Amino acid sequence: MTMRRILQNPLAITGLCLIGVILLLALLAPWIAPYDPDAIDVKHILLAPSGQHWMGTDGLGRDVWSRMLFGGRVSLLVGLVAVGISTVIGVILGALAGYYRGWVDTVIMRLVDIMLSIPSFFLILAVIAFLSPSITNVMIVIGLTSWMSVTRLVRAEFLSLTQREFVMASTALGAQDWRIIFRHCLPNSMTPVLVSVVLGIASAVLLESGLSFLGLGVQPPQASWGNILTDGKEYIQFAWWLSLYPGLAILITVLGYNLLGEGLRDVFDPRSNTR
């Protein structure tokens, strides 16, 4: 029933189609990329898009289409892993705060308030500045600084669920806390978390692109959409393709995840049944 409602939602379908195309191209990159993304060819520097090079070449003669395909793998991997880290942290802390309440809730929520008071992008920049820029560090840092919204969502769900009859009955029967949390509360609190995860991937892709554009993310010669944009800024006046195509890729990917997230929110929101 839920899947049918998702498939009937135009926002969710549009988002799924956009994300599906991007994911398919990224997964098939080793087989469909016409050139080695890191191969330098000084004879073909800054060639405009053509039949031989669909998206042209960059300042080192590397094929932009091939680099876009492999860069998509990096950008999407960062988004998925970073959101996975933040979701695990957020679910655990939110569950503890909402279930135990009291001083546990107070400590966790004050930590959330402190983290939210610091601009996340500048916090990430500060942490990355002390570490060597790499794809691993980018994933970990984004994940460790993006868990607050998930914590608040899960906490709110747990505060409501602990007052439900089935949870109170389990408590009265002497069920252990871990069983109540993982067997009864957690599965019933995952709907808003799913929406948050989808929207969080879009934010993580944007963060990774921004860090790579500033030179603090994925390092050359490994391709990512952000550092392809960085290469393009030096030639933007006469090599427009170096900025256009990675910018469009980031736009389409973020738009796809945002549309899917909004569609899922419409499907899972009980108020949408009254439309």
Short mmCIF file of C-alpha atoms in Angstrom, two decimals:
data_model
loop_
_atom_site.label_atom_id
_atom_site.label_comp_id
_atom_site.label_asym_id
_atom_site.label_seq_id
_atom_site.Cartn_x
_atom_site.Cartn_y
_atom_site.Cartn_z
CA MET A 1 0.00 0.00 0.00
CA THR A 2 2.77 2.44 0.94
CA MET A 3 4.80 1.57 -2.16
CA ARG A 4 1.75 2.19 -4.34
CA ARG A 5 1.27 5.61 -2.76
CA ILE A 6 4.94 6.41 -3.38
CA LEU A 7 4.60 5.40 -7.03
CA GLN A 8 1.51 7.61 -7.34
CA ASN A 9 3.30 10.65 -5.93
CA PRO A 10 4.74 12.81 -8.77
CA LEU A 11 7.45 14.34 -6.59
CA ALA A 12 8.69 10.94 -5.40
CA ILE A 13 8.62 9.46 -8.90
CA THR A 14 10.51 12.41 -10.39
CA GLY A 15 13.12 12.21 -7.64
CA LEU A 16 13.50 8.45 -8.03
CA CYS A 17 14.02 8.80 -11.77
CA LEU A 18 16.68 11.49 -11.41
CA ILE A 19 18.51 9.60 -8.65
CA GLY A 20 18.20 6.32 -10.56
CA VAL A 21 19.87 7.77 -13.65
CA ILE A 22 22.72 9.32 -11.63
CA LEU A 23 23.29 6.12 -9.63
CA LEU A 24 23.21 3.95 -12.75
CA LEU A 25 25.78 6.11 -14.53
CA ALA A 26 28.03 6.14 -11.44
CA LEU A 27 27.84 2.36 -10.97
CA LEU A 28 28.57 1.68 -14.64
CA ALA A 29 31.42 4.23 -14.84
CA PRO A 30 34.25 1.65 -15.23
CA TRP A 31 32.47 0.12 -18.24
CA ILE A 32 30.96 3.15 -20.00
CA ALA A 33 33.71 5.75 -19.48
CA PRO A 34 35.46 6.09 -22.86
CA TYR A 35 38.81 7.18 -21.36
CA ASP A 36 40.89 6.82 -18.24
CA PRO A 37 39.69 9.74 -16.05
CA ASP A 38 43.25 10.48 -14.90
CA ALA A 39 44.99 10.10 -18.26
CA ILE A 40 46.78 13.32 -19.27
CA ASP A 41 46.89 14.17 -22.98
CA VAL A 42 48.73 17.42 -23.74
CA LYS A 43 47.69 17.21 -27.40
CA HIS A 44 43.99 17.58 -26.52
CA ILE A 45 43.93 20.38 -23.93
CA LEU A 46 40.69 22.34 -23.47
CA LEU A 47 38.83 20.82 -26.40
CA ALA A 48 35.19 21.85 -26.69
CA PRO A 49 32.48 19.15 -26.51
CA SER A 50 32.49 16.99 -29.61
CA GLY A 51 31.77 13.49 -30.82
CA GLN A 52 35.16 12.33 -29.55
CA HIS A 53 34.89 14.07 -26.18
CA TRP A 54 31.21 14.50 -25.27
CA MET A 55 31.88 17.04 -22.51
CA GLY A 56 35.19 18.34 -23.80
CA THR A 57 38.57 18.11 -22.07
CA ASP A 58 40.16 20.01 -19.18
CA GLY A 59 43.41 21.93 -18.80
CA LEU A 60 45.42 18.69 -18.73
CA GLY A 61 43.66 17.07 -21.69
CA ARG A 62 41.61 14.70 -19.50
CA ASP A 63 38.18 13.66 -20.77
CA VAL A 64 35.53 15.52 -18.73
CA TRP A 65 32.77 12.94 -19.38
CA SER A 66 34.93 10.17 -17.94
CA ARG A 67 35.86 12.31 -14.94
CA MET A 68 32.21 13.20 -14.39
CA LEU A 69 31.25 9.52 -14.26
CA PHE A 70 33.96 8.62 -11.74
CA GLY A 71 33.41 11.85 -9.83
CA GLY A 72 29.77 10.86 -9.39
CA ARG A 73 30.88 7.66 -7.66
CA VAL A 74 32.94 9.68 -5.17
CA SER A 75 30.31 12.33 -4.48
CA LEU A 76 27.50 9.80 -3.97
CA LEU A 77 29.71 7.57 -1.82
CA VAL A 78 30.53 10.50 0.46
CA GLY A 79 26.84 11.36 0.74
CA LEU A 80 25.72 7.83 1.57
CA VAL A 81 28.50 7.03 4.07
CA ALA A 82 28.34 10.41 5.81
CA VAL A 83 24.56 10.18 6.22
CA GLY A 84 24.92 6.60 7.43
CA ILE A 85 27.30 7.74 10.18
CA SER A 86 25.10 10.67 11.22
CA THR A 87 21.96 8.51 11.20
CA VAL A 88 23.46 5.84 13.47
CA ILE A 89 24.64 8.48 15.95
CA GLY A 90 21.37 10.41 15.79
CA VAL A 91 19.16 7.33 16.24
CA ILE A 92 21.13 6.08 19.25
CA LEU A 93 21.23 9.44 21.02
CA GLY A 94 17.61 10.27 20.17
CA ALA A 95 16.42 6.88 21.42
CA LEU A 96 18.29 7.26 24.70
CA ALA A 97 17.02 10.82 25.24
CA GLY A 98 13.41 9.99 24.43
CA TYR A 99 13.21 6.72 26.33
CA TYR A 100 15.08 7.50 29.55
CA ARG A 101 14.27 11.24 29.75
CA GLY A 102 15.49 12.95 32.92
CA TRP A 103 19.17 13.84 33.10
CA VAL A 104 19.98 11.69 30.08
CA ASP A 105 17.61 13.74 27.95
CA THR A 106 18.95 17.00 29.39
CA VAL A 107 22.59 16.17 28.67
CA ILE A 108 21.94 14.94 25.12
CA MET A 109 19.70 17.84 24.15
CA ARG A 110 22.13 20.42 25.53
CA LEU A 111 24.83 18.79 23.41
CA VAL A 112 22.48 19.09 20.42
CA ASP A 113 21.91 22.77 21.21
CA ILE A 114 25.64 23.40 21.40
CA MET A 115 26.26 21.68 18.06
CA LEU A 116 23.40 23.56 16.40
CA SER A 117 24.76 26.89 17.64
CA ILE A 118 27.93 26.38 15.59
CA PRO A 119 27.57 26.89 11.79
CA SER A 120 28.10 23.38 10.44
CA PHE A 121 30.09 24.37 7.36
CA PHE A 122 32.58 26.41 9.36
CA LEU A 123 32.84 23.63 11.94
CA ILE A 124 33.66 21.16 9.16
CA LEU A 125 36.21 23.58 7.69
CA ALA A 126 37.87 23.95 11.09
CA VAL A 127 38.10 20.19 11.62
CA ILE A 128 39.31 19.45 8.09
CA ALA A 129 41.99 22.14 8.49
CA PHE A 130 43.58 20.06 11.25
CA LEU A 131 43.36 16.83 9.26
CA SER A 132 44.81 15.84 5.92
CA PRO A 133 42.12 16.35 3.24
CA SER A 134 40.90 12.99 1.95
CA ILE A 135 37.68 11.25 1.03
CA THR A 136 37.74 9.25 4.28
CA ASN A 137 38.17 12.31 6.47
CA VAL A 138 35.44 14.17 4.58
CA MET A 139 32.95 11.33 5.11
CA ILE A 140 33.74 11.00 8.80
CA VAL A 141 33.70 14.73 9.55
CA ILE A 142 30.41 15.34 7.72
CA GLY A 143 28.86 12.37 9.51
CA LEU A 144 30.07 13.47 12.94
CA THR A 145 28.72 17.01 12.50
CA SER A 146 25.30 16.25 10.94
CA TRP A 147 23.47 14.01 13.46
CA MET A 148 21.52 16.66 15.39
CA SER A 149 18.32 16.75 13.31
CA VAL A 150 18.00 12.96 13.40
CA THR A 151 18.46 13.01 17.18
CA ARG A 152 15.63 15.50 17.62
CA LEU A 153 13.32 13.56 15.31
CA VAL A 154 13.91 10.23 17.04
CA ARG A 155 13.62 11.79 20.50
CA ALA A 156 10.23 13.30 19.60
CA GLU A 157 8.98 9.95 18.29
CA PHE A 158 10.17 8.11 21.41
CA LEU A 159 8.53 10.63 23.72
CA SER A 160 5.24 9.85 22.00
CA LEU A 161 5.74 6.09 21.67
CA THR A 162 6.62 5.53 25.32
CA GLN A 163 3.10 6.69 26.20
CA ARG A 164 1.42 4.18 23.88
CA GLU A 165 -0.41 1.18 25.28
CA PHE A 166 1.79 -1.49 23.68
CA VAL A 167 4.95 0.02 25.15
CA MET A 168 3.39 0.47 28.58
CA ALA A 169 2.16 -3.14 28.46
CA SER A 170 5.67 -4.39 27.61
CA THR A 171 7.07 -2.38 30.50
CA ALA A 172 4.45 -3.80 32.89
CA LEU A 173 5.30 -7.34 31.77
CA GLY A 174 8.93 -6.75 32.74
CA ALA A 175 10.47 -6.52 29.27
CA GLN A 176 14.06 -5.28 29.27
CA ASP A 177 14.76 -1.74 28.14
CA TRP A 178 16.83 -2.79 25.12
CA ARG A 179 13.99 -5.03 23.92
CA ILE A 180 11.42 -2.25 24.23
CA ILE A 181 13.70 0.22 22.45
CA PHE A 182 14.77 -2.01 19.55
CA ARG A 183 11.70 -4.24 19.20
CA HIS A 184 8.82 -1.83 19.82
CA CYS A 185 9.89 1.82 19.69
CA LEU A 186 12.61 2.01 17.07
CA PRO A 187 10.74 0.32 14.18
CA ASN A 188 7.79 2.67 14.75
CA SER A 189 9.96 5.79 14.73
CA MET A 190 11.80 5.27 11.45
CA THR A 191 9.36 7.02 9.08
CA PRO A 192 10.57 10.60 9.75
CA VAL A 193 14.15 9.29 9.91
CA LEU A 194 13.82 7.91 6.37
CA VAL A 195 12.75 11.30 5.08
CA SER A 196 15.60 12.96 6.98
CA VAL A 197 18.12 10.49 5.54
CA VAL A 198 17.06 11.20 1.95
CA LEU A 199 17.26 14.96 2.46
CA GLY A 200 20.54 14.54 4.36
CA ILE A 201 22.20 12.86 1.38
CA ALA A 202 21.49 15.96 -0.72
CA SER A 203 23.08 18.16 1.95
CA ALA A 204 26.11 15.87 2.21
CA VAL A 205 26.66 15.94 -1.57
CA LEU A 206 26.57 19.74 -1.46
CA LEU A 207 28.99 19.84 1.48
CA GLU A 208 31.43 17.49 -0.22
CA SER A 209 31.28 19.51 -3.43
CA GLY A 210 31.90 22.72 -1.51
CA LEU A 211 34.86 21.27 0.39
CA SER A 212 36.38 19.81 -2.77
CA PHE A 213 35.88 23.13 -4.56
CA LEU A 214 37.85 24.83 -1.77
CA GLY A 215 40.58 22.19 -1.97
CA LEU A 216 39.74 20.65 1.41
CA GLY A 217 37.83 17.63 0.16
CA VAL A 218 38.68 14.91 -2.33
CA GLN A 219 42.19 15.57 -3.61
CA PRO A 220 43.34 15.43 -7.26
CA PRO A 221 43.94 13.45 -9.32
CA GLN A 222 40.90 11.59 -7.91
CA ALA A 223 37.87 13.16 -9.55
CA SER A 224 34.86 14.60 -7.78
CA TRP A 225 32.32 17.10 -9.02
CA GLY A 226 33.69 19.71 -6.64
CA ASN A 227 37.30 19.59 -7.80
CA ILE A 228 36.21 19.46 -11.45
CA LEU A 229 34.47 22.78 -10.75
CA THR A 230 37.69 24.05 -9.21
CA ASP A 231 39.60 23.22 -12.39
CA GLY A 232 36.96 25.02 -14.43
CA LYS A 233 37.12 28.35 -12.60
CA GLU A 234 40.52 29.11 -14.16
CA TYR A 235 39.13 28.75 -17.67
CA ILE A 236 35.53 29.87 -17.17
CA GLN A 237 35.75 32.67 -19.76
CA PHE A 238 36.56 30.36 -22.67
CA ALA A 239 36.02 26.77 -21.42
CA TRP A 240 32.44 26.98 -20.14
CA TRP A 241 31.95 23.19 -20.18
CA LEU A 242 34.31 22.70 -17.24
CA SER A 243 31.90 24.58 -14.97
CA LEU A 244 28.55 23.80 -16.62
CA TYR A 245 28.52 20.01 -16.50
CA PRO A 246 29.64 19.41 -12.90
CA GLY A 247 27.32 22.21 -11.77
CA LEU A 248 24.40 20.54 -13.57
CA ALA A 249 25.31 17.16 -12.07
CA ILE A 250 25.26 18.60 -8.54
CA LEU A 251 21.99 20.43 -9.27
CA ILE A 252 20.24 17.34 -10.67
CA THR A 253 21.45 15.09 -7.84
CA VAL A 254 20.45 17.47 -5.05
CA LEU A 255 17.13 18.20 -6.77
CA GLY A 256 16.43 14.47 -7.11
CA TYR A 257 17.01 13.74 -3.43
CA ASN A 258 15.01 16.79 -2.35
CA LEU A 259 12.07 15.82 -4.55
CA LEU A 260 12.18 12.25 -3.27
CA GLY A 261 12.33 13.48 0.33
CA GLU A 262 9.36 15.80 -0.16
CA GLY A 263 7.43 13.03 -1.89
CA LEU A 264 8.09 10.60 0.97
CA ARG A 265 7.04 13.27 3.46
CA ASP A 266 3.73 13.66 1.62
CA VAL A 267 3.20 9.90 1.56
CA PHE A 268 4.04 9.25 5.22
CA ASP A 269 2.40 12.39 6.65
CA PRO A 270 -1.06 11.34 7.93
CA ARG A 271 -2.41 14.79 7.09
CA SER A 272 -1.83 14.05 3.39
CA ASN A 273 -4.64 11.48 3.53
CA THR A 274 -7.15 14.29 3.85
CA ARG A 275 -6.25 15.89 0.54
#
